[in-house]
mmCIF file of C-alpha atoms and ligand atoms in Angstrom:
data_model
loop_
_atom_site.group_PDB
_atom_site.id
_atom_site.type_symbol
_atom_site.label_atom_id
_atom_site.label_comp_id
_atom_site.label_asym_id
_atom_site.label_seq_id
_atom_site.Cartn_x
_atom_site.Cartn_y
_atom_site.Cartn_z
ATOM 1 C CA MET P 1 -1.631 13.943 -4.014
ATOM 2 C CA LYS P 2 1.677 13.497 -5.200
ATOM 3 C CA ILE P 3 2.258 10.206 -5.644
ATOM 4 C CA THR P 4 5.958 8.806 -5.566
ATOM 5 C CA TYR P 5 6.796 4.540 -6.293
ATOM 6 C CA CYS P 6 9.418 3.205 -3.889
ATOM 7 C CA GLY P 7 9.204 -0.147 -5.490
ATOM 8 C CA HIS P 8 7.684 -3.306 -4.276
ATOM 9 C CA SER P 9 4.418 -2.040 -2.629
ATOM 10 C CA ALA P 10 6.216 1.041 -1.056
ATOM 11 C CA MET P 11 5.191 4.380 -1.513
ATOM 12 C CA SER P 12 4.904 7.837 -0.473
ATOM 13 C CA VAL P 13 2.181 10.173 -0.805
ATOM 14 C CA GLU P 14 2.388 14.114 -0.285
ATOM 15 C CA ASN P 15 -0.401 16.532 -0.089
ATOM 16 C CA ALA P 16 -0.152 20.115 -1.290
ATOM 17 C CA GLN P 17 1.224 21.434 1.990
ATOM 18 C CA GLY P 18 4.443 18.582 1.951
ATOM 19 C CA LYS P 19 2.614 16.463 4.386
ATOM 20 C CA THR P 20 4.047 13.039 3.701
ATOM 21 C CA VAL P 21 2.366 9.799 4.346
ATOM 22 C CA TRP P 22 4.472 6.587 3.669
ATOM 23 C CA ILE P 23 2.889 3.121 2.822
ATOM 24 C CA ASP P 24 4.621 0.020 3.204
ATOM 25 C CA PRO P 25 8.138 1.002 3.431
ATOM 26 C CA PHE P 26 10.004 -1.925 2.382
ATOM 27 C CA LEU P 27 12.984 0.147 1.414
ATOM 28 C CA SER P 28 16.410 -1.445 2.729
ATOM 29 C CA GLY P 29 15.688 -4.457 2.135
ATOM 30 C CA ASN P 30 14.695 -4.539 -1.494
ATOM 31 C CA PRO P 31 17.898 -4.487 -3.717
ATOM 32 C CA ALA P 32 16.157 -3.325 -6.380
ATOM 33 C CA CYS P 33 15.528 -0.007 -4.448
ATOM 34 C CA THR P 34 18.232 2.850 -3.686
ATOM 35 C CA ILE P 35 16.229 5.141 -1.719
ATOM 36 C CA SER P 36 17.600 5.274 1.991
ATOM 37 C CA PRO P 37 15.619 4.666 5.091
ATOM 38 C CA ASP P 38 17.922 7.175 6.683
ATOM 39 C CA GLU P 39 17.025 10.312 4.146
ATOM 40 C CA VAL P 40 12.781 10.008 3.847
ATOM 41 C CA LYS P 41 10.821 12.562 5.492
ATOM 42 C CA ALA P 42 7.897 11.312 6.822
ATOM 43 C CA ASP P 43 4.697 12.503 9.055
ATOM 44 C CA ALA P 44 3.120 9.077 9.927
ATOM 45 C CA ILE P 45 3.284 5.431 7.998
ATOM 46 C CA VAL P 46 0.603 2.978 6.841
ATOM 47 C CA LEU P 47 0.950 -0.399 7.265
ATOM 48 C CA THR P 48 -1.127 -2.402 5.135
ATOM 49 C CA HIS P 49 0.097 -5.932 7.260
ATOM 50 C CA GLY P 50 2.872 -7.343 9.109
ATOM 51 C CA HIS P 51 5.016 -9.352 6.745
ATOM 52 C CA ASP P 52 8.588 -8.612 6.384
ATOM 53 C CA ASP P 53 8.448 -6.837 2.750
ATOM 54 C CA HIS P 54 5.987 -4.358 4.112
ATOM 55 C CA LEU P 55 6.842 -3.453 7.670
ATOM 56 C CA GLY P 56 10.538 -2.828 6.177
ATOM 57 C CA ASP P 57 11.969 -0.085 7.699
ATOM 58 C CA THR P 58 8.977 1.355 9.477
ATOM 59 C CA VAL P 59 10.535 1.256 12.685
ATOM 60 C CA ALA P 60 13.533 3.187 12.358
ATOM 61 C CA ILE P 61 11.449 5.669 10.065
ATOM 62 C CA ALA P 62 9.063 6.319 12.943
ATOM 63 C CA LYS P 63 11.950 6.647 15.548
ATOM 64 C CA ARG P 64 13.770 9.000 13.390
ATOM 65 C CA CYS P 65 10.937 11.078 12.542
ATOM 66 C CA GLN P 66 8.838 10.828 15.282
ATOM 67 C CA CYS P 67 5.742 9.959 13.374
ATOM 68 C CA PRO P 68 3.094 7.162 14.296
ATOM 69 C CA VAL P 69 2.581 4.035 12.677
ATOM 70 C CA ILE P 70 -0.661 3.204 11.653
ATOM 71 C CA ALA P 71 -2.126 -0.195 11.646
ATOM 72 C CA VAL P 72 -4.446 -2.939 12.303
ATOM 73 C CA PHE P 73 -4.732 -3.200 16.485
ATOM 74 C CA GLU P 74 -2.366 -6.243 16.429
ATOM 75 C CA LEU P 75 0.405 -5.298 14.661
ATOM 76 C CA ALA P 76 0.073 -1.430 16.118
ATOM 77 C CA SER P 77 0.845 -2.790 19.342
ATOM 78 C CA MET P 78 3.446 -5.002 18.371
ATOM 79 C CA LEU P 79 5.421 -1.853 17.016
ATOM 80 C CA GLU P 80 4.124 -0.018 20.350
ATOM 81 C CA SER P 81 6.029 -2.140 22.215
ATOM 82 C CA LYS P 82 9.490 -1.714 19.804
ATOM 83 C CA GLY P 83 9.243 2.342 21.188
ATOM 84 C CA VAL P 84 7.087 3.348 18.076
ATOM 85 C CA LYS P 85 4.291 5.684 18.314
ATOM 86 C CA VAL P 86 1.432 3.825 16.962
ATOM 87 C CA HIS P 87 -2.561 4.382 15.925
ATOM 88 C CA PRO P 88 -4.365 1.512 16.102
ATOM 89 C CA MET P 89 -7.080 1.200 13.716
ATOM 90 C CA ASN P 90 -9.036 -2.274 12.251
ATOM 91 C CA ILE P 91 -10.689 -3.164 8.844
ATOM 92 C CA GLY P 92 -13.935 -1.028 8.173
ATOM 93 C CA GLY P 93 -13.375 1.643 10.303
ATOM 94 C CA GLY P 94 -12.049 5.618 9.038
ATOM 95 C CA TYR P 95 -10.165 8.149 10.900
ATOM 96 C CA ASP P 96 -9.800 12.235 9.763
ATOM 97 C CA PHE P 97 -5.680 12.881 10.912
ATOM 98 C CA GLY P 98 -6.437 16.364 9.354
ATOM 99 C CA ASP P 99 -4.129 16.407 6.903
ATOM 100 C CA PHE P 100 -5.604 13.075 5.515
ATOM 101 C CA TYR P 101 -7.836 10.461 6.067
ATOM 102 C CA VAL P 102 -7.717 6.924 5.754
ATOM 103 C CA LYS P 103 -10.104 3.962 5.921
ATOM 104 C CA TYR P 104 -9.109 0.021 6.270
ATOM 105 C CA THR P 105 -10.829 -2.138 4.246
ATOM 106 C CA LEU P 106 -10.790 -6.039 3.529
ATOM 107 C CA ALA P 107 -7.757 -7.856 2.358
ATOM 108 C CA PHE P 108 -7.707 -11.435 1.764
ATOM 109 C CA HIS P 109 -3.942 -12.600 2.624
ATOM 110 C CA GLY P 110 -1.850 -13.181 5.900
ATOM 111 C CA SER P 111 -0.580 -11.201 8.311
ATOM 112 C CA SER P 112 1.804 -12.379 11.039
ATOM 113 C CA MET P 113 5.422 -10.372 12.285
ATOM 114 C CA GLN P 114 8.762 -13.207 12.429
ATOM 115 C CA GLU P 115 10.423 -13.008 15.351
ATOM 116 C CA ASN P 116 13.180 -15.480 16.334
ATOM 117 C CA GLY P 117 12.107 -18.158 13.619
ATOM 118 C CA GLN P 118 8.526 -17.873 14.975
ATOM 119 C CA PHE P 119 5.457 -16.198 13.596
ATOM 120 C CA LEU P 120 3.563 -13.939 15.554
ATOM 121 C CA TYR P 121 -0.447 -13.366 14.884
ATOM 122 C CA ALA P 122 -0.441 -9.575 13.437
ATOM 123 C CA GLY P 123 -4.447 -9.491 13.166
ATOM 124 C CA GLN P 124 -5.793 -9.105 9.695
ATOM 125 C CA PRO P 125 -4.385 -8.074 6.710
ATOM 126 C CA ALA P 126 -5.640 -4.976 4.807
ATOM 127 C CA GLY P 127 -6.060 -2.492 2.211
ATOM 128 C CA VAL P 128 -6.655 0.882 2.977
ATOM 129 C CA LEU P 129 -7.624 4.037 1.351
ATOM 130 C CA ILE P 130 -5.809 7.451 1.849
ATOM 131 C CA ARG P 131 -7.732 10.809 0.748
ATOM 132 C CA MET P 132 -5.753 13.968 1.146
ATOM 133 C CA ASP P 133 -6.409 17.090 -0.956
ATOM 134 C CA GLY P 134 -9.701 15.926 -2.312
ATOM 135 C CA VAL P 135 -7.668 13.144 -4.064
ATOM 136 C CA THR P 136 -8.723 8.988 -2.641
ATOM 137 C CA LEU P 137 -5.925 6.552 -3.315
ATOM 138 C CA TYR P 138 -6.825 2.386 -2.604
ATOM 139 C CA HIS P 139 -4.121 0.589 -1.703
ATOM 140 C CA ALA P 140 -4.557 -2.627 -2.139
ATOM 141 C CA GLY P 141 -2.020 -3.890 -0.143
ATOM 142 C CA ASP P 142 -1.360 -7.946 -0.290
ATOM 143 C CA THR P 143 -4.952 -9.687 -1.686
ATOM 144 C CA ALA P 144 -6.473 -12.018 -3.509
ATOM 145 C CA LEU P 145 -9.105 -10.677 -6.035
ATOM 146 C CA PHE P 146 -12.740 -10.624 -3.792
ATOM 147 C CA LYS P 147 -16.076 -9.382 -4.857
ATOM 148 C CA ASP P 148 -16.347 -7.197 -2.379
ATOM 149 C CA MET P 149 -13.940 -4.405 -4.168
ATOM 150 C CA ALA P 150 -16.978 -3.379 -6.591
ATOM 151 C CA LEU P 151 -18.211 -2.309 -3.239
ATOM 152 C CA ILE P 152 -15.175 -0.348 -2.203
ATOM 153 C CA GLY P 153 -15.636 0.766 -5.549
ATOM 154 C CA GLU P 154 -19.360 1.844 -5.318
ATOM 155 C CA LEU P 155 -18.904 3.476 -1.969
ATOM 156 C CA ASN P 156 -15.858 5.608 -2.563
ATOM 157 C CA LYS P 157 -14.854 7.416 -5.765
ATOM 158 C CA ILE P 158 -11.368 6.376 -6.248
ATOM 159 C CA ASP P 159 -9.076 8.590 -8.445
ATOM 160 C CA VAL P 160 -6.091 5.512 -8.487
ATOM 161 C CA ALA P 161 -5.501 2.376 -7.216
ATOM 162 C CA ALA P 162 -2.355 0.330 -6.778
ATOM 163 C CA LEU P 163 -3.012 -3.120 -7.247
ATOM 164 C CA PRO P 164 -0.571 -5.718 -6.967
ATOM 165 C CA ILE P 165 -0.055 -7.687 -9.902
ATOM 166 C CA GLY P 166 3.043 -10.160 -9.387
ATOM 167 C CA ASP P 167 0.984 -13.208 -8.684
ATOM 168 C CA ASN P 168 2.454 -16.402 -6.836
ATOM 169 C CA PHE P 169 1.753 -14.409 -3.005
ATOM 170 C CA THR P 170 -1.231 -12.105 -4.588
ATOM 171 C CA MET P 171 -3.567 -11.114 -7.431
ATOM 172 C CA GLY P 172 -1.437 -11.295 -10.959
ATOM 173 C CA PRO P 173 -2.315 -9.370 -13.855
ATOM 174 C CA GLU P 174 -5.511 -10.991 -14.941
ATOM 175 C CA ASP P 175 -7.080 -10.403 -11.824
ATOM 176 C CA ALA P 176 -5.707 -7.066 -10.644
ATOM 177 C CA LEU P 177 -7.133 -5.874 -13.993
ATOM 178 C CA LEU P 178 -10.544 -7.079 -13.209
ATOM 179 C CA ALA P 179 -9.892 -5.218 -9.571
ATOM 180 C CA ALA P 180 -8.939 -2.467 -11.073
ATOM 181 C CA GLN P 181 -12.469 -2.311 -13.453
ATOM 182 C CA TRP P 182 -14.493 -2.923 -9.869
ATOM 183 C CA VAL P 183 -13.232 -0.591 -8.059
ATOM 184 C CA LYS P 184 -13.792 1.627 -11.147
ATOM 185 C CA ALA P 185 -10.158 3.527 -10.791
ATOM 186 C CA LYS P 186 -9.335 6.253 -13.037
ATOM 187 C CA HIS P 187 -5.597 5.725 -13.071
ATOM 188 C CA VAL P 188 -4.076 2.845 -11.620
ATOM 189 C CA ILE P 189 -0.090 2.124 -10.004
ATOM 190 C CA PRO P 190 0.586 -1.705 -10.805
ATOM 191 C CA ILE P 191 2.366 -2.937 -7.667
ATOM 192 C CA HIS P 192 4.218 -5.962 -5.569
ATOM 193 C CA TYR P 193 6.100 -7.023 -8.678
ATOM 194 C CA ASN P 194 9.848 -7.408 -10.187
ATOM 195 C CA THR P 195 11.338 -7.417 -6.837
ATOM 196 C CA PHE P 196 12.014 -11.307 -7.068
ATOM 197 C CA PRO P 197 12.056 -13.710 -9.864
ATOM 198 C CA VAL P 198 8.754 -15.796 -8.615
ATOM 199 C CA ILE P 199 7.101 -12.362 -9.075
ATOM 200 C CA GLU P 200 8.211 -10.807 -12.316
ATOM 201 C CA GLN P 201 5.477 -9.697 -14.345
ATOM 202 C CA ASP P 202 5.352 -7.442 -17.391
ATOM 203 C CA ALA P 203 3.668 -3.746 -16.284
ATOM 204 C CA ALA P 204 3.631 -2.379 -19.382
ATOM 205 C CA LYS P 205 1.516 -5.076 -21.139
ATOM 206 C CA PHE P 206 -0.394 -4.700 -18.361
ATOM 207 C CA CYS P 207 -1.287 -0.896 -18.597
ATOM 208 C CA ASP P 208 -1.751 -1.840 -22.021
ATOM 209 C CA GLN P 209 -4.822 -4.087 -21.252
ATOM 210 C CA LEU P 210 -6.397 -1.214 -18.689
ATOM 211 C CA LYS P 211 -6.240 0.872 -21.698
ATOM 212 C CA GLN P 212 -8.485 -1.209 -23.647
ATOM 213 C CA HIS P 213 -10.815 -0.472 -20.407
ATOM 214 C CA GLY P 214 -10.258 2.694 -20.562
ATOM 215 C CA ILE P 215 -8.216 2.938 -17.061
ATOM 216 C CA GLU P 216 -4.976 4.824 -17.159
ATOM 217 C CA GLY P 217 -2.275 2.872 -16.013
ATOM 218 C CA HIS P 218 0.854 3.795 -14.572
ATOM 219 C CA PRO P 219 3.933 1.462 -14.685
ATOM 220 C CA LEU P 220 5.942 4.083 -12.084
ATOM 221 C CA GLN P 221 9.792 3.564 -11.909
ATOM 222 C CA ILE P 222 11.296 3.681 -8.587
ATOM 223 C CA GLY P 223 11.257 7.233 -7.170
ATOM 224 C CA GLU P 224 9.209 8.297 -10.064
ATOM 225 C CA SER P 225 5.746 10.383 -9.162
ATOM 226 C CA LEU P 226 2.615 11.026 -10.732
ATOM 227 C CA GLU P 227 0.462 13.764 -9.561
ATOM 228 C CA LEU P 228 -3.210 13.803 -9.523
HETATM 229 NI NI1 NI E 301 2.473 -10.227 2.803
HETATM 230 MN MN1 MN E 302 3.878 -8.945 0.214
#
């Protein structure tokens, strides 16, 4: 599994055959990101929730690449009405897509889509487990720390966890340090930080703390990859 960090919570994961799954492709709206949504290749897009900084360029990429968008039922239905192919799922459910497997997990956050100044209910926010080439990634989405992360770690062998550290809207570094231990991740990629001033964090310091607990942290730059 080749994971490429694309800023904020966005990343692409690619298997040995080159099949590429995008998670939360917020690219053109992120001033720190120079990756163009017009150039990326996607075989599927997985969304954790409907907020703008996660939905991002999903509709444009899905239409151009003719790929399905995998999302919680309500969010999937809203995107289907925009002419996008969807695969609706919900918390606790897993599905084998052939080249990869996806399971939706809990997240404590909100989920809505903003249209004409109105907030539309977009179902439950989620985390996702994505497995390909025998490697399991846990992308926590936007969430608070919660003790059932330990259950996710008990039931799944998590090779790598993408955990928010920005604080304010999600877990901060102290809570993310506990999350990393509870999900028993071998590797951790910090996400959802430094995009806006209010979520500025020291990812290198966070990764030093992970190391003290025997966990390898990867403070990836935008466009940088980790292969597992
Ligand atoms: Ni959010
Ligand atoms: Mn967010």
